Short mmCIF file of C-alpha atoms in Angstrom, two decimals:
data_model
loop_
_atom_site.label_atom_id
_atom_site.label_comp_id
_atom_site.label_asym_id
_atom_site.label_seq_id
_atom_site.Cartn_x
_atom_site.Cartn_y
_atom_site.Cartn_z
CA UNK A 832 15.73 10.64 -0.69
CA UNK A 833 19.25 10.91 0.91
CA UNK A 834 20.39 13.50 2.07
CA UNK A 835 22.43 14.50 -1.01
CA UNK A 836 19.10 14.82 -3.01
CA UNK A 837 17.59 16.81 -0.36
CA UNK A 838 20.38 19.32 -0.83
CA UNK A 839 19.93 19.21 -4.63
CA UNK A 840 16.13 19.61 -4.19
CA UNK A 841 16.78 22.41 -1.82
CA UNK A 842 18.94 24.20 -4.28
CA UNK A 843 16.55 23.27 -6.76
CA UNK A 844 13.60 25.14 -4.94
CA UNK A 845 16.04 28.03 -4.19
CA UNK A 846 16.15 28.89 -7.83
CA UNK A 847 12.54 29.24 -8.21
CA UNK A 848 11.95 30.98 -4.37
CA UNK A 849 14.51 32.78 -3.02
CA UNK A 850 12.58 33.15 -0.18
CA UNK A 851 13.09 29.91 1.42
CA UNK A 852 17.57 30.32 1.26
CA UNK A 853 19.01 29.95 3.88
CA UNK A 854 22.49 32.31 4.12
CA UNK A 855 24.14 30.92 6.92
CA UNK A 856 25.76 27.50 6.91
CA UNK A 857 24.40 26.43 10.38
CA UNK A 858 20.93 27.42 9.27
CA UNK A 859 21.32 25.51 6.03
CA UNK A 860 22.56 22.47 7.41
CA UNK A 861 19.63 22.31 10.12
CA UNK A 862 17.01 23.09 6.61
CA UNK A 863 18.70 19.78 5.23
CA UNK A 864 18.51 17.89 8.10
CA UNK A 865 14.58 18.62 8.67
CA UNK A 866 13.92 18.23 4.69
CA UNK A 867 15.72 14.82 5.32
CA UNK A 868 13.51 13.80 8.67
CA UNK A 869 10.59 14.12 6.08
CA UNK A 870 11.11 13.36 2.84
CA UNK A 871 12.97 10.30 3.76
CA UNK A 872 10.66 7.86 2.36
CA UNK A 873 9.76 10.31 -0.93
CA UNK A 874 12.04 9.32 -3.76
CA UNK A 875 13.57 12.10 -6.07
CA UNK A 876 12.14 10.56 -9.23
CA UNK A 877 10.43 7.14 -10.50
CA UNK A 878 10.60 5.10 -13.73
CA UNK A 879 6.58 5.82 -14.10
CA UNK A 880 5.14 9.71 -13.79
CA UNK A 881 6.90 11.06 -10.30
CA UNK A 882 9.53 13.61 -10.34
CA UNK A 883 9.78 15.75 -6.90
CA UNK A 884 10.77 18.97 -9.40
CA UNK A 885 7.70 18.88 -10.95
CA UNK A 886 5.39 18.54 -7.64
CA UNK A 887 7.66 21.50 -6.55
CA UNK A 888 7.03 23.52 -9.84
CA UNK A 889 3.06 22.66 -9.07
CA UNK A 890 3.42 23.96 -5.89
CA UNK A 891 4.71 27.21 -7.09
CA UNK A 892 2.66 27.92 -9.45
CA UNK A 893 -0.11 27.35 -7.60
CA UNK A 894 0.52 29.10 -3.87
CA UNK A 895 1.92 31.94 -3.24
CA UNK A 896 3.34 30.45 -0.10
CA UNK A 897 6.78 29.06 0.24
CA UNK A 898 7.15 25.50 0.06
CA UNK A 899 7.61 23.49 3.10
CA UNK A 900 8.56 19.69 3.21
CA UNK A 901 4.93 18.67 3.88
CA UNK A 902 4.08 19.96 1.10
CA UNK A 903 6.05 17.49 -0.80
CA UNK A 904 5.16 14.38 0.80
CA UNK A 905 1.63 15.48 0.58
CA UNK A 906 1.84 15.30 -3.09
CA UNK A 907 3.54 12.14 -2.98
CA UNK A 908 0.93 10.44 -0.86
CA UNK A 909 -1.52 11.82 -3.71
CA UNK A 910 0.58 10.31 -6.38
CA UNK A 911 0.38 6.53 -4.31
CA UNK A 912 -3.39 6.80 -3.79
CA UNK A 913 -4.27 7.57 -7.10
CA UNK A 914 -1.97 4.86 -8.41
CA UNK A 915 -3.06 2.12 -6.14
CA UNK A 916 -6.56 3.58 -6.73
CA UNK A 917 -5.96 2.07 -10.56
CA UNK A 918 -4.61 -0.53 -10.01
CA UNK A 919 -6.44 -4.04 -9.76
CA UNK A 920 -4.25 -6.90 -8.10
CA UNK A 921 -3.22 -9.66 -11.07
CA UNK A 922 -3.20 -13.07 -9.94
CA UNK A 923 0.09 -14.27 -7.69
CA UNK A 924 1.93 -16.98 -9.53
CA UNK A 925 2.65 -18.55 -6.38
CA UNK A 926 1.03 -21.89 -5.43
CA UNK A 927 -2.48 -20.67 -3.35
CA UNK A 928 -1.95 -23.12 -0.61
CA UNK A 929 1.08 -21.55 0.50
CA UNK A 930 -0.47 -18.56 2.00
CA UNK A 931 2.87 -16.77 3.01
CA UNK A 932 4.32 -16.89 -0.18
CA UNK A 933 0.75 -15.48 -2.17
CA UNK A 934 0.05 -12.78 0.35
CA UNK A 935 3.95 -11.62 -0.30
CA UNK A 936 3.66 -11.49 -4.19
CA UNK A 937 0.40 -9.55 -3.46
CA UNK A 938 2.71 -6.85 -1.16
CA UNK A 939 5.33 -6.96 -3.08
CA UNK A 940 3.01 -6.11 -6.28
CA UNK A 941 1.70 -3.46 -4.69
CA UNK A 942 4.58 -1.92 -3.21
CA UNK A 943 5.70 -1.57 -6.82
CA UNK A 944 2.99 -0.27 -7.88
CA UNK A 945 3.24 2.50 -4.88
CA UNK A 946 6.62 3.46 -5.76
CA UNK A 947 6.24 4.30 -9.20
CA UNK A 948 8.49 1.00 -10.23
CA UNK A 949 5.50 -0.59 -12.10
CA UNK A 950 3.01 0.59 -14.14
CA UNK A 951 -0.87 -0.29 -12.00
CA UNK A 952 -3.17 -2.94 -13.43
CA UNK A 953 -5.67 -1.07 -14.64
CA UNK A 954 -8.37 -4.13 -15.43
CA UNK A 955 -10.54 -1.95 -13.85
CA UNK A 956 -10.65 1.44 -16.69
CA UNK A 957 -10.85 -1.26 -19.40
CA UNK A 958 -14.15 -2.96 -17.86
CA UNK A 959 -15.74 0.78 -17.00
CA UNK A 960 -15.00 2.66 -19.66
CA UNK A 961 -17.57 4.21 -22.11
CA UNK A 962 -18.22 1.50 -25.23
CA UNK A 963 -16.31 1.34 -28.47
CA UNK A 964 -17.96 3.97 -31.14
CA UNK A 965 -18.54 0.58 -33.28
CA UNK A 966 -20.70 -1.00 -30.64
CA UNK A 967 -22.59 1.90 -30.02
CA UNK A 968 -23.26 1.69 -34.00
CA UNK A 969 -24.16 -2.03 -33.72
CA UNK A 970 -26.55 -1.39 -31.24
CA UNK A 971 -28.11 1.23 -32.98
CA UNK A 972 -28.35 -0.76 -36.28
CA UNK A 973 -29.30 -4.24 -34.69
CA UNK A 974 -31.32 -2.34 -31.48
CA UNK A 975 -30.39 -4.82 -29.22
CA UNK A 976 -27.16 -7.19 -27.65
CA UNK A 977 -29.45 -9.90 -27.86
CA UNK A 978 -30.66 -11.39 -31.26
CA UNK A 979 -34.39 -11.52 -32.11
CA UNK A 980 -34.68 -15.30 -32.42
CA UNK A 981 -33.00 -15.41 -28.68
CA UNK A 982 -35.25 -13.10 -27.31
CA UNK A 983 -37.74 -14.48 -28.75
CA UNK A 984 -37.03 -18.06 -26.72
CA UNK A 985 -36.21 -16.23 -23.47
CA UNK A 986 -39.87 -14.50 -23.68
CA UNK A 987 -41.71 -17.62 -22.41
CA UNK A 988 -39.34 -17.73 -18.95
CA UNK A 989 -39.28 -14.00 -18.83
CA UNK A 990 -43.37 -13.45 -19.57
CA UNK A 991 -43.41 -9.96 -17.27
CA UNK A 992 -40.54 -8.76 -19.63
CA UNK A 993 -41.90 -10.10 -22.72
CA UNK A 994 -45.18 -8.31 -21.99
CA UNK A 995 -43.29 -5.04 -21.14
CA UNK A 996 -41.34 -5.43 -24.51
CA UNK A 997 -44.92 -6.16 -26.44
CA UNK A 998 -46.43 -2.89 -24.88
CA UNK A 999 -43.82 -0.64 -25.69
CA UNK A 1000 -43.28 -2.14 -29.25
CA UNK A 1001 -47.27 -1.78 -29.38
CA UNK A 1002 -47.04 2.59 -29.08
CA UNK A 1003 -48.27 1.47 -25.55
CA UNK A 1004 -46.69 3.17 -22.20
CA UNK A 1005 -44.25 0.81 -19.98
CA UNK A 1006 -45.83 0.82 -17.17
CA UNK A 1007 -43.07 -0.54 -15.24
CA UNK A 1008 -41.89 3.19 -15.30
CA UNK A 1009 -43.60 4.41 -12.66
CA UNK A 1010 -44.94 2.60 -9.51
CA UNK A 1011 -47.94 1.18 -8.62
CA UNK A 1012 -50.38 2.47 -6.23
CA UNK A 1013 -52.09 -0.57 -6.15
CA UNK A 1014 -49.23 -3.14 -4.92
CA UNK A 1015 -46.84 -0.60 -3.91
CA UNK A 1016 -43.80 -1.70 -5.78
CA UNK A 1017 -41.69 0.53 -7.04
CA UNK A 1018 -40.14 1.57 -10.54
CA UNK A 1019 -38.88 -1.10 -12.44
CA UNK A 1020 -40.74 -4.30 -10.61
CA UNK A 1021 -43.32 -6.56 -11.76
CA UNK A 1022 -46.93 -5.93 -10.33
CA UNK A 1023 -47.12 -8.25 -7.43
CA UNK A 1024 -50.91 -10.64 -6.93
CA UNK A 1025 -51.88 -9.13 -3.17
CA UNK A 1026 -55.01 -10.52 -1.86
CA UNK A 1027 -56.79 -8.92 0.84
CA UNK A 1028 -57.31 -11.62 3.72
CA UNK A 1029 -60.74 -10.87 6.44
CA UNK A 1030 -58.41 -9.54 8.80
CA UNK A 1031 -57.71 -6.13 6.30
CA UNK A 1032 -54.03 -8.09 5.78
CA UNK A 1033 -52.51 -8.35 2.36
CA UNK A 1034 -51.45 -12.31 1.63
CA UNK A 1035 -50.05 -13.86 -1.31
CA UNK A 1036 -47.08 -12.13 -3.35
CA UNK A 1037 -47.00 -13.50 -6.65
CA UNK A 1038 -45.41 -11.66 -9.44
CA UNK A 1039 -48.24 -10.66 -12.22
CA UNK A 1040 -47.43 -11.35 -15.71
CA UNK A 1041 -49.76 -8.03 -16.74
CA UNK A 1042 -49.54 -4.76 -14.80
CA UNK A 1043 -52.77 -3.26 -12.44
CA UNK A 1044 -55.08 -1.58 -14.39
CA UNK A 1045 -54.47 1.31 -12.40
CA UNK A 1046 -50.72 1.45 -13.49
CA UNK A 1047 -51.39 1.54 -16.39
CA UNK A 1048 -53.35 4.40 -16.29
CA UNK A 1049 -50.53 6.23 -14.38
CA UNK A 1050 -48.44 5.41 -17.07
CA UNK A 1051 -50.44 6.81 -19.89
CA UNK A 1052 -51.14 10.14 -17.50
CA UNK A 1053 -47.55 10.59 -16.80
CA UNK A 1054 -46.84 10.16 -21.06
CA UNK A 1055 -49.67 12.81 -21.89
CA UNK A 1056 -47.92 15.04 -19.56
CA UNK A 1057 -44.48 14.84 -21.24
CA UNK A 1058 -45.84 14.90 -24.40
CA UNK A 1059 -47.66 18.16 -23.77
CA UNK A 1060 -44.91 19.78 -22.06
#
């Protein structure tokens, strides 16, 4: 802001505060200049969601303190973040092998971004967002992303999953849901082949197509239990 702004802004705050006027012309002047020192790189408004009356009106509201210039700038900095925190850097149209000339689109971008003078590129909220109500229905209807006659070719390179999809489509427990005490993998993985060598030492790590035994019976425990609670 220049100092002109700062003036307005200070006038501006005045209204809603009288606390922080300043009577005298010496003391006002010396209250511009300090507003100035800091707020110097703060603009009074942007093209894209900042205006320094409404942080100020925030502030008000919110503290019964008077306002000081950090405060300000504090909210301003929170305003870049959360912007920059959006946005996703688009692709520089410059030529790649001239670094100098990509990593300057790529500031420049940003900078813009920062300022308020562009809108961020927010690839990232449409990629993590919650799905469409109409997928959600799809899925429901169809129960799966992946057609039957696809899983149904995928099940002879994915046999652990295919088995673990049989068992649960059976009434049957997954037993991939809890871990076994007999490998010592954990939720989720495939049952690993352990052998015991003469030394007491486990060898060989093969995943098993078909759970332990003894998994399985976890599993079935663990369902009893939920179903009688």
């Amino acid at each position: 802001m220049e100092r002109n702004e700062v003036a307005a802004v200070l006038a501006y705050i005045g209204r809603l505060d009288p606390r922080t006027i300043r009577p005298g012309t010496g003391e006002a002047r010396d209250q511009i200049a300090q507003w100035h020192e800091l707020l110097r790189d703060v603009p009074f408004a942007t093209a894209h969601g900042w205006d320094v009356r409404q942080a100020i009106r925030a502030h008000v509201l919110a503290s019964p303190y008077a306002i000081l210039p950090v405060d300000v700038a504090r909210r301003w900095h929170a305003y870049r973040r959360e912007r920059l925190n959006r946005h996703t850097d688009p692709t520089p149209a410059a030529d790649p092998d001239d670094w100098a000339a990509w990593r300057n689109e790529l500031v420049a971008s940003r900078q813009a971004v920062a300022t308020g003078t562009a809108e961020p590129s927010t690839h990232r909220q449409i990629t993590s967002g919650s799905p469409d109500p109409d997928i959600e229905a799809r899925l429901a209807t169809i129960g799966s992303c992946i057609p039957p006659s696809v899983r149904a070719e995928l099940a002879r390179y994915r046999p652990a999953r295919a088995a673990r999809e049989a068992a649960v489509a059976a009434g049957q427990p997954d037993a991939l849901s809890v871990p076994c005490r007999w490998c010592h993998v954990g939720q989720g993985e495939p049952c690993r082949s352990r052998r015991l060598g003469l030394d007491g030492r486990a060898r060989g790590n093969v995943p098993r197509t078909t759970p332990h035994p003894t998994r399985v019976d976890l599993a079935v425990a663990e369902l009893a239990q939920q179903d009688a609670a």
